[in-house]
PDB file of C-alpha atoms in Angstrom:
ATOM      1  CA  UNK A 200     -51.460 -11.930  66.252  1.00  0.00           C
ATOM      2  CA  UNK A 201     -54.552 -12.150  63.914  1.00  0.00           C
ATOM      3  CA  UNK A 202     -53.666 -11.590  60.343  1.00  0.00           C
ATOM      4  CA  UNK A 203     -56.555 -10.360  58.036  1.00  0.00           C
ATOM      5  CA  UNK A 204     -56.698 -11.627  54.471  1.00  0.00           C
ATOM      6  CA  UNK A 205     -57.345  -8.716  52.028  1.00  0.00           C
ATOM      7  CA  UNK A 206     -57.807  -8.630  48.220  1.00  0.00           C
ATOM      8  CA  UNK A 207     -54.092  -7.745  47.940  1.00  0.00           C
ATOM      9  CA  UNK A 208     -53.007 -11.025  49.543  1.00  0.00           C
ATOM     10  CA  UNK A 209     -55.219 -12.912  47.230  1.00  0.00           C
ATOM     11  CA  UNK A 210     -53.257 -11.639  44.000  1.00  0.00           C
ATOM     12  CA  UNK A 211     -50.431 -13.680  42.829  1.00  0.00           C
ATOM     13  CA  UNK A 212     -47.368 -12.249  44.631  1.00  0.00           C
ATOM     14  CA  UNK A 213     -44.930 -12.816  41.690  1.00  0.00           C
ATOM     15  CA  UNK A 214     -42.415 -10.495  40.019  1.00  0.00           C
ATOM     16  CA  UNK A 215     -45.284  -8.738  38.276  1.00  0.00           C
ATOM     17  CA  UNK A 216     -46.952  -7.638  41.475  1.00  0.00           C
ATOM     18  CA  UNK A 217     -44.177  -7.025  44.183  1.00  0.00           C
ATOM     19  CA  UNK A 218     -42.740  -3.610  44.299  1.00  0.00           C
ATOM     20  CA  UNK A 219     -45.328  -2.157  41.736  1.00  0.00           C
ATOM     21  CA  UNK A 220     -48.080  -0.877  44.155  1.00  0.00           C
ATOM     22  CA  UNK A 221     -51.674  -2.116  43.984  1.00  0.00           C
ATOM     23  CA  UNK A 222     -54.680   0.246  44.051  1.00  0.00           C
ATOM     24  CA  UNK A 223     -58.486  -0.226  43.502  1.00  0.00           C
ATOM     25  CA  UNK A 224     -60.196   2.294  41.386  1.00  0.00           C
ATOM     26  CA  UNK A 225     -61.719   3.750  44.587  1.00  0.00           C
ATOM     27  CA  UNK A 226     -58.296   4.074  46.348  1.00  0.00           C
ATOM     28  CA  UNK A 227     -56.711   5.558  43.226  1.00  0.00           C
ATOM     29  CA  UNK A 228     -59.581   8.160  43.077  1.00  0.00           C
ATOM     30  CA  UNK A 229     -59.078   9.197  46.573  1.00  0.00           C
ATOM     31  CA  UNK A 230     -55.394   9.618  46.210  1.00  0.00           C
ATOM     32  CA  UNK A 231     -55.595  11.808  43.055  1.00  0.00           C
ATOM     33  CA  UNK A 232     -59.134  13.197  43.305  1.00  0.00           C
ATOM     34  CA  UNK A 233     -62.025  12.469  40.915  1.00  0.00           C
ATOM     35  CA  UNK A 234     -64.069   9.304  40.685  1.00  0.00           C
ATOM     36  CA  UNK A 235     -63.428   5.705  40.466  1.00  0.00           C
ATOM     37  CA  UNK A 236     -65.434   5.635  37.101  1.00  0.00           C
ATOM     38  CA  UNK A 237     -62.795   7.967  35.740  1.00  0.00           C
ATOM     39  CA  UNK A 238     -59.996   5.741  36.812  1.00  0.00           C
ATOM     40  CA  UNK A 239     -61.693   2.801  35.139  1.00  0.00           C
ATOM     41  CA  UNK A 240     -62.506   4.660  31.940  1.00  0.00           C
ATOM     42  CA  UNK A 241     -58.906   5.885  31.653  1.00  0.00           C
ATOM     43  CA  UNK A 242     -57.171   2.541  32.399  1.00  0.00           C
ATOM     44  CA  UNK A 243     -59.749  -0.129  31.253  1.00  0.00           C
ATOM     45  CA  UNK A 244     -61.911   1.718  28.694  1.00  0.00           C
ATOM     46  CA  UNK A 245     -65.503   2.214  28.488  1.00  0.00           C
ATOM     47  CA  UNK A 246     -67.844   0.703  25.780  1.00  0.00           C
ATOM     48  CA  UNK A 247     -66.300   1.114  22.484  1.00  0.00           C
ATOM     49  CA  UNK A 248     -63.540   3.385  23.805  1.00  0.00           C
ATOM     50  CA  UNK A 249     -60.144   1.940  24.350  1.00  0.00           C
ATOM     51  CA  UNK A 250     -58.192   2.816  27.566  1.00  0.00           C
ATOM     52  CA  UNK A 251     -55.784   5.699  27.345  1.00  0.00           C
ATOM     53  CA  UNK A 252     -52.978   3.096  28.008  1.00  0.00           C
ATOM     54  CA  UNK A 253     -52.945  -0.521  29.037  1.00  0.00           C
ATOM     55  CA  UNK A 254     -52.870  -0.712  32.773  1.00  0.00           C
ATOM     56  CA  UNK A 255     -50.303  -2.960  34.331  1.00  0.00           C
ATOM     57  CA  UNK A 256     -52.592  -5.583  35.933  1.00  0.00           C
ATOM     58  CA  UNK A 257     -54.609  -6.252  32.819  1.00  0.00           C
ATOM     59  CA  UNK A 258     -53.078  -9.607  32.529  1.00  0.00           C
ATOM     60  CA  UNK A 259     -54.889 -10.680  35.646  1.00  0.00           C
ATOM     61  CA  UNK A 260     -58.421 -11.871  34.916  1.00  0.00           C
ATOM     62  CA  UNK A 261     -61.472 -10.087  36.491  1.00  0.00           C
ATOM     63  CA  UNK A 262     -59.373  -7.356  38.090  1.00  0.00           C
ATOM     64  CA  UNK A 263     -59.571  -3.522  37.950  1.00  0.00           C
ATOM     65  CA  UNK A 264     -56.668  -2.706  40.164  1.00  0.00           C
ATOM     66  CA  UNK A 265     -53.864  -0.419  38.948  1.00  0.00           C
ATOM     67  CA  UNK A 266     -50.135  -0.091  39.648  1.00  0.00           C
ATOM     68  CA  UNK A 267     -48.159   2.802  41.098  1.00  0.00           C
ATOM     69  CA  UNK A 268     -47.143   3.796  37.631  1.00  0.00           C
ATOM     70  CA  UNK A 269     -50.755   3.729  36.441  1.00  0.00           C
ATOM     71  CA  UNK A 270     -51.674   5.851  39.461  1.00  0.00           C
ATOM     72  CA  UNK A 271     -49.191   8.599  38.646  1.00  0.00           C
ATOM     73  CA  UNK A 272     -50.494   8.697  35.020  1.00  0.00           C
ATOM     74  CA  UNK A 273     -54.102   8.934  36.277  1.00  0.00           C
ATOM     75  CA  UNK A 274     -52.943  11.812  38.248  1.00  0.00           C
ATOM     76  CA  UNK A 275     -51.469  13.556  35.296  1.00  0.00           C
ATOM     77  CA  UNK A 276     -54.690  12.895  33.117  1.00  0.00           C
ATOM     78  CA  UNK A 277     -56.859  14.158  36.075  1.00  0.00           C
ATOM     79  CA  UNK A 278     -54.828  17.370  36.046  1.00  0.00           C
ATOM     80  CA  UNK A 279     -55.409  17.850  32.247  1.00  0.00           C
ATOM     81  CA  UNK A 280     -59.002  17.159  32.480  1.00  0.00           C
ATOM     82  CA  UNK A 281     -59.522  19.645  35.180  1.00  0.00           C
ATOM     83  CA  UNK A 282     -58.167  22.360  32.806  1.00  0.00           C
ATOM     84  CA  UNK A 283     -60.522  21.191  30.006  1.00  0.00           C
ATOM     85  CA  UNK A 284     -58.256  19.206  27.809  1.00  0.00           C
ATOM     86  CA  UNK A 285     -60.299  16.731  25.914  1.00  0.00           C
ATOM     87  CA  UNK A 286     -59.618  12.925  26.212  1.00  0.00           C
ATOM     88  CA  UNK A 287     -59.120  12.883  22.505  1.00  0.00           C
ATOM     89  CA  UNK A 288     -56.291  15.426  22.917  1.00  0.00           C
ATOM     90  CA  UNK A 289     -54.796  13.450  25.720  1.00  0.00           C
ATOM     91  CA  UNK A 290     -54.820  10.292  23.887  1.00  0.00           C
ATOM     92  CA  UNK A 291     -53.047  12.020  20.833  1.00  0.00           C
ATOM     93  CA  UNK A 292     -50.475  13.421  23.336  1.00  0.00           C
ATOM     94  CA  UNK A 293     -49.658  10.073  24.867  1.00  0.00           C
ATOM     95  CA  UNK A 294     -49.280   8.605  21.362  1.00  0.00           C
ATOM     96  CA  UNK A 295     -47.077  11.484  20.228  1.00  0.00           C
ATOM     97  CA  UNK A 296     -44.977  11.394  23.263  1.00  0.00           C
ATOM     98  CA  UNK A 297     -44.564   7.597  23.067  1.00  0.00           C
ATOM     99  CA  UNK A 298     -43.204   8.006  19.528  1.00  0.00           C
ATOM    100  CA  UNK A 299     -41.073  10.999  20.267  1.00  0.00           C
ATOM    101  CA  UNK A 300     -39.605   9.647  23.576  1.00  0.00           C
ATOM    102  CA  UNK A 301     -39.458   6.043  22.640  1.00  0.00           C
ATOM    103  CA  UNK A 302     -40.978   4.976  25.932  1.00  0.00           C
ATOM    104  CA  UNK A 303     -44.219   3.017  26.420  1.00  0.00           C
ATOM    105  CA  UNK A 304     -45.599   5.029  29.357  1.00  0.00           C
ATOM    106  CA  UNK A 305     -44.545   8.561  28.824  1.00  0.00           C
ATOM    107  CA  UNK A 306     -46.810  10.425  31.217  1.00  0.00           C
ATOM    108  CA  UNK A 307     -44.785   9.047  34.217  1.00  0.00           C
ATOM    109  CA  UNK A 308     -41.366   9.195  32.715  1.00  0.00           C
ATOM    110  CA  UNK A 309     -38.591  11.514  33.680  1.00  0.00           C
ATOM    111  CA  UNK A 310     -38.293  12.922  30.144  1.00  0.00           C
ATOM    112  CA  UNK A 311     -41.999  13.896  30.423  1.00  0.00           C
ATOM    113  CA  UNK A 312     -41.163  15.744  33.480  1.00  0.00           C
ATOM    114  CA  UNK A 313     -38.401  17.515  31.848  1.00  0.00           C
ATOM    115  CA  UNK A 314     -39.845  18.149  28.350  1.00  0.00           C
ATOM    116  CA  UNK A 315     -43.525  17.626  29.057  1.00  0.00           C
ATOM    117  CA  UNK A 316     -44.475  21.293  28.200  1.00  0.00           C
ATOM    118  CA  UNK A 317     -42.936  20.979  24.723  1.00  0.00           C
ATOM    119  CA  UNK A 318     -44.291  17.604  24.144  1.00  0.00           C
ATOM    120  CA  UNK A 319     -47.837  18.677  24.917  1.00  0.00           C
ATOM    121  CA  UNK A 320     -47.604  21.790  22.903  1.00  0.00           C
ATOM    122  CA  UNK A 321     -46.249  19.875  19.896  1.00  0.00           C
ATOM    123  CA  UNK A 322     -49.030  17.323  20.329  1.00  0.00           C
ATOM    124  CA  UNK A 323     -51.612  20.012  20.269  1.00  0.00           C
ATOM    125  CA  UNK A 324     -50.215  21.720  17.164  1.00  0.00           C
ATOM    126  CA  UNK A 325     -50.334  18.383  15.380  1.00  0.00           C
ATOM    127  CA  UNK A 326     -53.772  17.521  16.658  1.00  0.00           C
ATOM    128  CA  UNK A 327     -55.828  20.218  14.900  1.00  0.00           C
ATOM    129  CA  UNK A 328     -58.758  21.733  16.767  1.00  0.00           C
ATOM    130  CA  UNK A 329     -59.735  18.855  19.155  1.00  0.00           C
ATOM    131  CA  UNK A 330     -58.132  20.640  22.108  1.00  0.00           C
ATOM    132  CA  UNK A 331     -60.612  22.370  24.532  1.00  0.00           C
ATOM    133  CA  UNK A 332     -59.050  24.723  27.061  1.00  0.00           C
ATOM    134  CA  UNK A 333     -60.557  27.565  29.180  1.00  0.00           C
ATOM    135  CA  UNK A 334     -60.161  30.833  27.380  1.00  0.00           C
ATOM    136  CA  UNK A 335     -58.708  32.484  30.615  1.00  0.00           C
ATOM    137  CA  UNK A 336     -55.615  30.194  30.539  1.00  0.00           C
ATOM    138  CA  UNK A 337     -52.876  30.694  27.815  1.00  0.00           C
ATOM    139  CA  UNK A 338     -52.099  27.173  26.456  1.00  0.00           C
ATOM    140  CA  UNK A 339     -48.317  27.222  27.074  1.00  0.00           C
ATOM    141  CA  UNK A 340     -48.606  28.395  30.592  1.00  0.00           C
ATOM    142  CA  UNK A 341     -51.340  25.861  31.512  1.00  0.00           C
ATOM    143  CA  UNK A 342     -49.167  22.974  30.115  1.00  0.00           C
ATOM    144  CA  UNK A 343     -46.259  24.104  32.156  1.00  0.00           C
ATOM    145  CA  UNK A 344     -48.359  24.254  35.297  1.00  0.00           C
ATOM    146  CA  UNK A 345     -49.958  20.919  34.737  1.00  0.00           C
ATOM    147  CA  UNK A 346     -46.629  19.157  34.274  1.00  0.00           C
ATOM    148  CA  UNK A 347     -45.109  21.045  37.267  1.00  0.00           C
ATOM    149  CA  UNK A 348     -48.072  20.260  39.450  1.00  0.00           C
ATOM    150  CA  UNK A 349     -48.397  16.608  38.473  1.00  0.00           C
ATOM    151  CA  UNK A 350     -44.694  15.578  38.568  1.00  0.00           C
ATOM    152  CA  UNK A 351     -42.664  17.942  40.711  1.00  0.00           C
ATOM    153  CA  UNK A 352     -43.197  15.921  43.881  1.00  0.00           C
ATOM    154  CA  UNK A 353     -42.064  12.650  42.446  1.00  0.00           C
ATOM    155  CA  UNK A 354     -38.815  10.939  42.926  1.00  0.00           C
ATOM    156  CA  UNK A 355     -37.162   8.961  40.007  1.00  0.00           C
ATOM    157  CA  UNK A 356     -34.718   6.093  39.778  1.00  0.00           C
ATOM    158  CA  UNK A 357     -33.376   6.348  36.405  1.00  0.00           C
ATOM    159  CA  UNK A 358     -36.139   7.318  34.072  1.00  0.00           C
ATOM    160  CA  UNK A 359     -38.808   5.386  36.289  1.00  0.00           C
ATOM    161  CA  UNK A 360     -40.839   7.091  38.817  1.00  0.00           C
ATOM    162  CA  UNK A 361     -40.013   5.463  42.111  1.00  0.00           C
ATOM    163  CA  UNK A 362     -42.066   7.302  44.817  1.00  0.00           C
ATOM    164  CA  UNK A 363     -44.423  10.191  45.397  1.00  0.00           C
ATOM    165  CA  UNK A 364     -44.029  12.673  48.345  1.00  0.00           C
ATOM    166  CA  UNK A 365     -47.445  14.514  48.360  1.00  0.00           C
ATOM    167  CA  UNK A 366     -46.961  18.184  48.595  1.00  0.00           C
ATOM    168  CA  UNK A 367     -47.543  19.834  51.893  1.00  0.00           C
ATOM    169  CA  UNK A 368     -47.083  16.502  53.642  1.00  0.00           C
ATOM    170  CA  UNK A 369     -43.409  16.063  54.089  1.00  0.00           C
ATOM    171  CA  UNK A 370     -43.727  13.036  56.546  1.00  0.00           C
ATOM    172  CA  UNK A 371     -45.771  10.993  54.168  1.00  0.00           C
ATOM    173  CA  UNK A 372     -44.470   8.926  51.215  1.00  0.00           C
ATOM    174  CA  UNK A 373     -46.270   6.746  48.631  1.00  0.00           C
ATOM    175  CA  UNK A 374     -43.809   4.110  47.534  1.00  0.00           C
ATOM    176  CA  UNK A 375     -44.643   0.848  45.622  1.00  0.00           C
ATOM    177  CA  UNK A 376     -41.828  -1.020  47.266  1.00  0.00           C
ATOM    178  CA  UNK A 377     -43.415  -0.375  50.670  1.00  0.00           C
ATOM    179  CA  UNK A 378     -46.727  -1.581  52.088  1.00  0.00           C
ATOM    180  CA  UNK A 379     -47.974  -2.250  48.523  1.00  0.00           C
ATOM    181  CA  UNK A 380     -47.796   1.505  47.818  1.00  0.00           C
ATOM    182  CA  UNK A 381     -50.266   2.667  50.616  1.00  0.00           C
ATOM    183  CA  UNK A 382     -49.318   6.013  51.898  1.00  0.00           C
ATOM    184  CA  UNK A 383     -47.160   5.687  54.996  1.00  0.00           C
ATOM    185  CA  UNK A 384     -45.231   7.652  57.541  1.00  0.00           C
ATOM    186  CA  UNK A 385     -41.806   7.592  55.828  1.00  0.00           C
ATOM    187  CA  UNK A 386     -39.685   7.359  59.012  1.00  0.00           C
ATOM    188  CA  UNK A 387     -41.871   4.625  60.644  1.00  0.00           C
ATOM    189  CA  UNK A 388     -43.436   2.631  57.873  1.00  0.00           C
ATOM    190  CA  UNK A 389     -46.929   2.905  59.320  1.00  0.00           C
ATOM    191  CA  UNK A 390     -49.810   3.302  57.086  1.00  0.00           C
ATOM    192  CA  UNK A 391     -51.793   6.564  57.442  1.00  0.00           C
ATOM    193  CA  UNK A 392     -55.049   4.707  56.804  1.00  0.00           C
ATOM    194  CA  UNK A 393     -54.301   2.278  59.687  1.00  0.00           C
ATOM    195  CA  UNK A 394     -53.753   5.220  61.989  1.00  0.00           C
ATOM    196  CA  UNK A 395     -56.930   6.935  60.775  1.00  0.00           C
ATOM    197  CA  UNK A 396     -58.850   3.909  61.300  1.00  0.00           C
ATOM    198  CA  UNK A 397     -57.511   3.396  64.941  1.00  0.00           C
ATOM    199  CA  UNK A 398     -58.145   7.077  65.606  1.00  0.00           C
ATOM    200  CA  UNK A 399     -61.780   6.716  64.572  1.00  0.00           C
ATOM    201  CA  UNK A 400     -62.193   3.934  67.110  1.00  0.00           C
ATOM    202  CA  UNK A 401     -60.193   5.545  70.010  1.00  0.00           C
ATOM    203  CA  UNK A 402     -60.317   9.219  69.341  1.00  0.00           C
ATOM    204  CA  UNK A 403     -57.055   9.785  71.189  1.00  0.00           C
ATOM    205  CA  UNK A 404     -53.893  10.770  69.401  1.00  0.00           C
ATOM    206  CA  UNK A 405     -51.721  10.264  72.480  1.00  0.00           C
ATOM    207  CA  UNK A 406     -52.882   6.702  72.979  1.00  0.00           C
ATOM    208  CA  UNK A 407     -52.056   5.884  69.258  1.00  0.00           C
ATOM    209  CA  UNK A 408     -48.522   7.390  69.723  1.00  0.00           C
ATOM    210  CA  UNK A 409     -48.068   5.272  72.708  1.00  0.00           C
ATOM    211  CA  UNK A 410     -49.162   1.900  71.169  1.00  0.00           C
ATOM    212  CA  UNK A 411     -47.343   2.462  68.031  1.00  0.00           C
ATOM    213  CA  UNK A 412     -44.272   3.886  69.681  1.00  0.00           C
ATOM    214  CA  UNK A 413     -44.039   6.983  67.460  1.00  0.00           C
ATOM    215  CA  UNK A 414     -44.046  10.773  68.269  1.00  0.00           C
ATOM    216  CA  UNK A 415     -47.315  12.536  68.683  1.00  0.00           C
ATOM    217  CA  UNK A 416     -46.400  14.810  65.860  1.00  0.00           C
ATOM    218  CA  UNK A 417     -46.155  11.718  63.515  1.00  0.00           C
ATOM    219  CA  UNK A 418     -49.618  10.606  64.394  1.00  0.00           C
ATOM    220  CA  UNK A 419     -50.965  14.170  63.750  1.00  0.00           C
ATOM    221  CA  UNK A 420     -49.228  14.330  60.451  1.00  0.00           C
ATOM    222  CA  UNK A 421     -50.697  11.136  59.365  1.00  0.00           C
ATOM    223  CA  UNK A 422     -54.229  12.212  60.435  1.00  0.00           C
ATOM    224  CA  UNK A 423     -53.764  15.588  58.714  1.00  0.00           C
ATOM    225  CA  UNK A 424     -52.941  13.741  55.337  1.00  0.00           C
ATOM    226  CA  UNK A 425     -56.007  11.487  55.760  1.00  0.00           C
ATOM    227  CA  UNK A 426     -58.126  14.504  56.456  1.00  0.00           C
ATOM    228  CA  UNK A 427     -56.775  16.104  53.362  1.00  0.00           C
ATOM    229  CA  UNK A 428     -57.670  13.109  51.289  1.00  0.00           C
ATOM    230  CA  UNK A 429     -61.220  13.270  52.645  1.00  0.00           C
ATOM    231  CA  UNK A 430     -61.577  16.916  51.828  1.00  0.00           C
ATOM    232  CA  UNK A 431     -60.136  16.383  48.301  1.00  0.00           C
ATOM    233  CA  UNK A 432     -62.670  13.659  47.656  1.00  0.00           C
ATOM    234  CA  UNK A 433     -65.527  15.613  49.052  1.00  0.00           C
ATOM    235  CA  UNK A 434     -64.623  18.553  46.802  1.00  0.00           C
ATOM    236  CA  UNK A 435     -64.077  16.313  43.716  1.00  0.00           C
ATOM    237  CA  UNK A 436     -60.745  18.127  43.377  1.00  0.00           C
ATOM    238  CA  UNK A 437     -57.522  16.346  42.578  1.00  0.00           C
ATOM    239  CA  UNK A 438     -54.655  18.643  43.380  1.00  0.00           C
ATOM    240  CA  UNK A 439     -56.132  22.025  44.215  1.00  0.00           C
ATOM    241  CA  UNK A 440     -55.959  25.103  42.018  1.00  0.00           C
ATOM    242  CA  UNK A 441     -53.171  25.552  39.439  1.00  0.00           C
TER     243      UNK A 441
END
């Protein structure tokens, strides 16, 4: 069997890599919506502006990849930005939540899922007039919806986010401990991107079901999820309307 060498295999496979998930800015943007430039700006900074938080793989020289935890936090920031919340306010909220919760990465923590609305509201109250929200959305309701939308389909182990089961795609899981965090069919461990690439070549779902020895329904669910990501990217829309 021919084994291809990818950028993932070129990274040092030590305890700081394994089980944490690895995503390029382009891959992250496709999963959460938005652009790779946004992912870079929020996790690596831009010009004189510092990143919103220190991405996990910053200890590796000349890399822009992010971890699964970074990915989830990018997703939360993307949801806030879609509703007009300024980066200055988001930065303040992260700092406020870090001090209030005593955790270094609050946007992906279980405490933020439980108390996120209260934390965001308190941050805004303490942040003066730097918040920008659309007038048609009441502040408290919008924060509640942002937290629910961004975190409700996540599974936690202790306080740490462990995996993401995308809404409307029950057969799919994004788990940093499996396949470097690529979206996979949960029951079979097969990458949805791999099935999509094979389908683009053969244009035959039944053939894929046969060679991978999985049900046809599983192939179709993987392809449906990949098409969903395509549409999300085409629309520039991360998670759909709140």
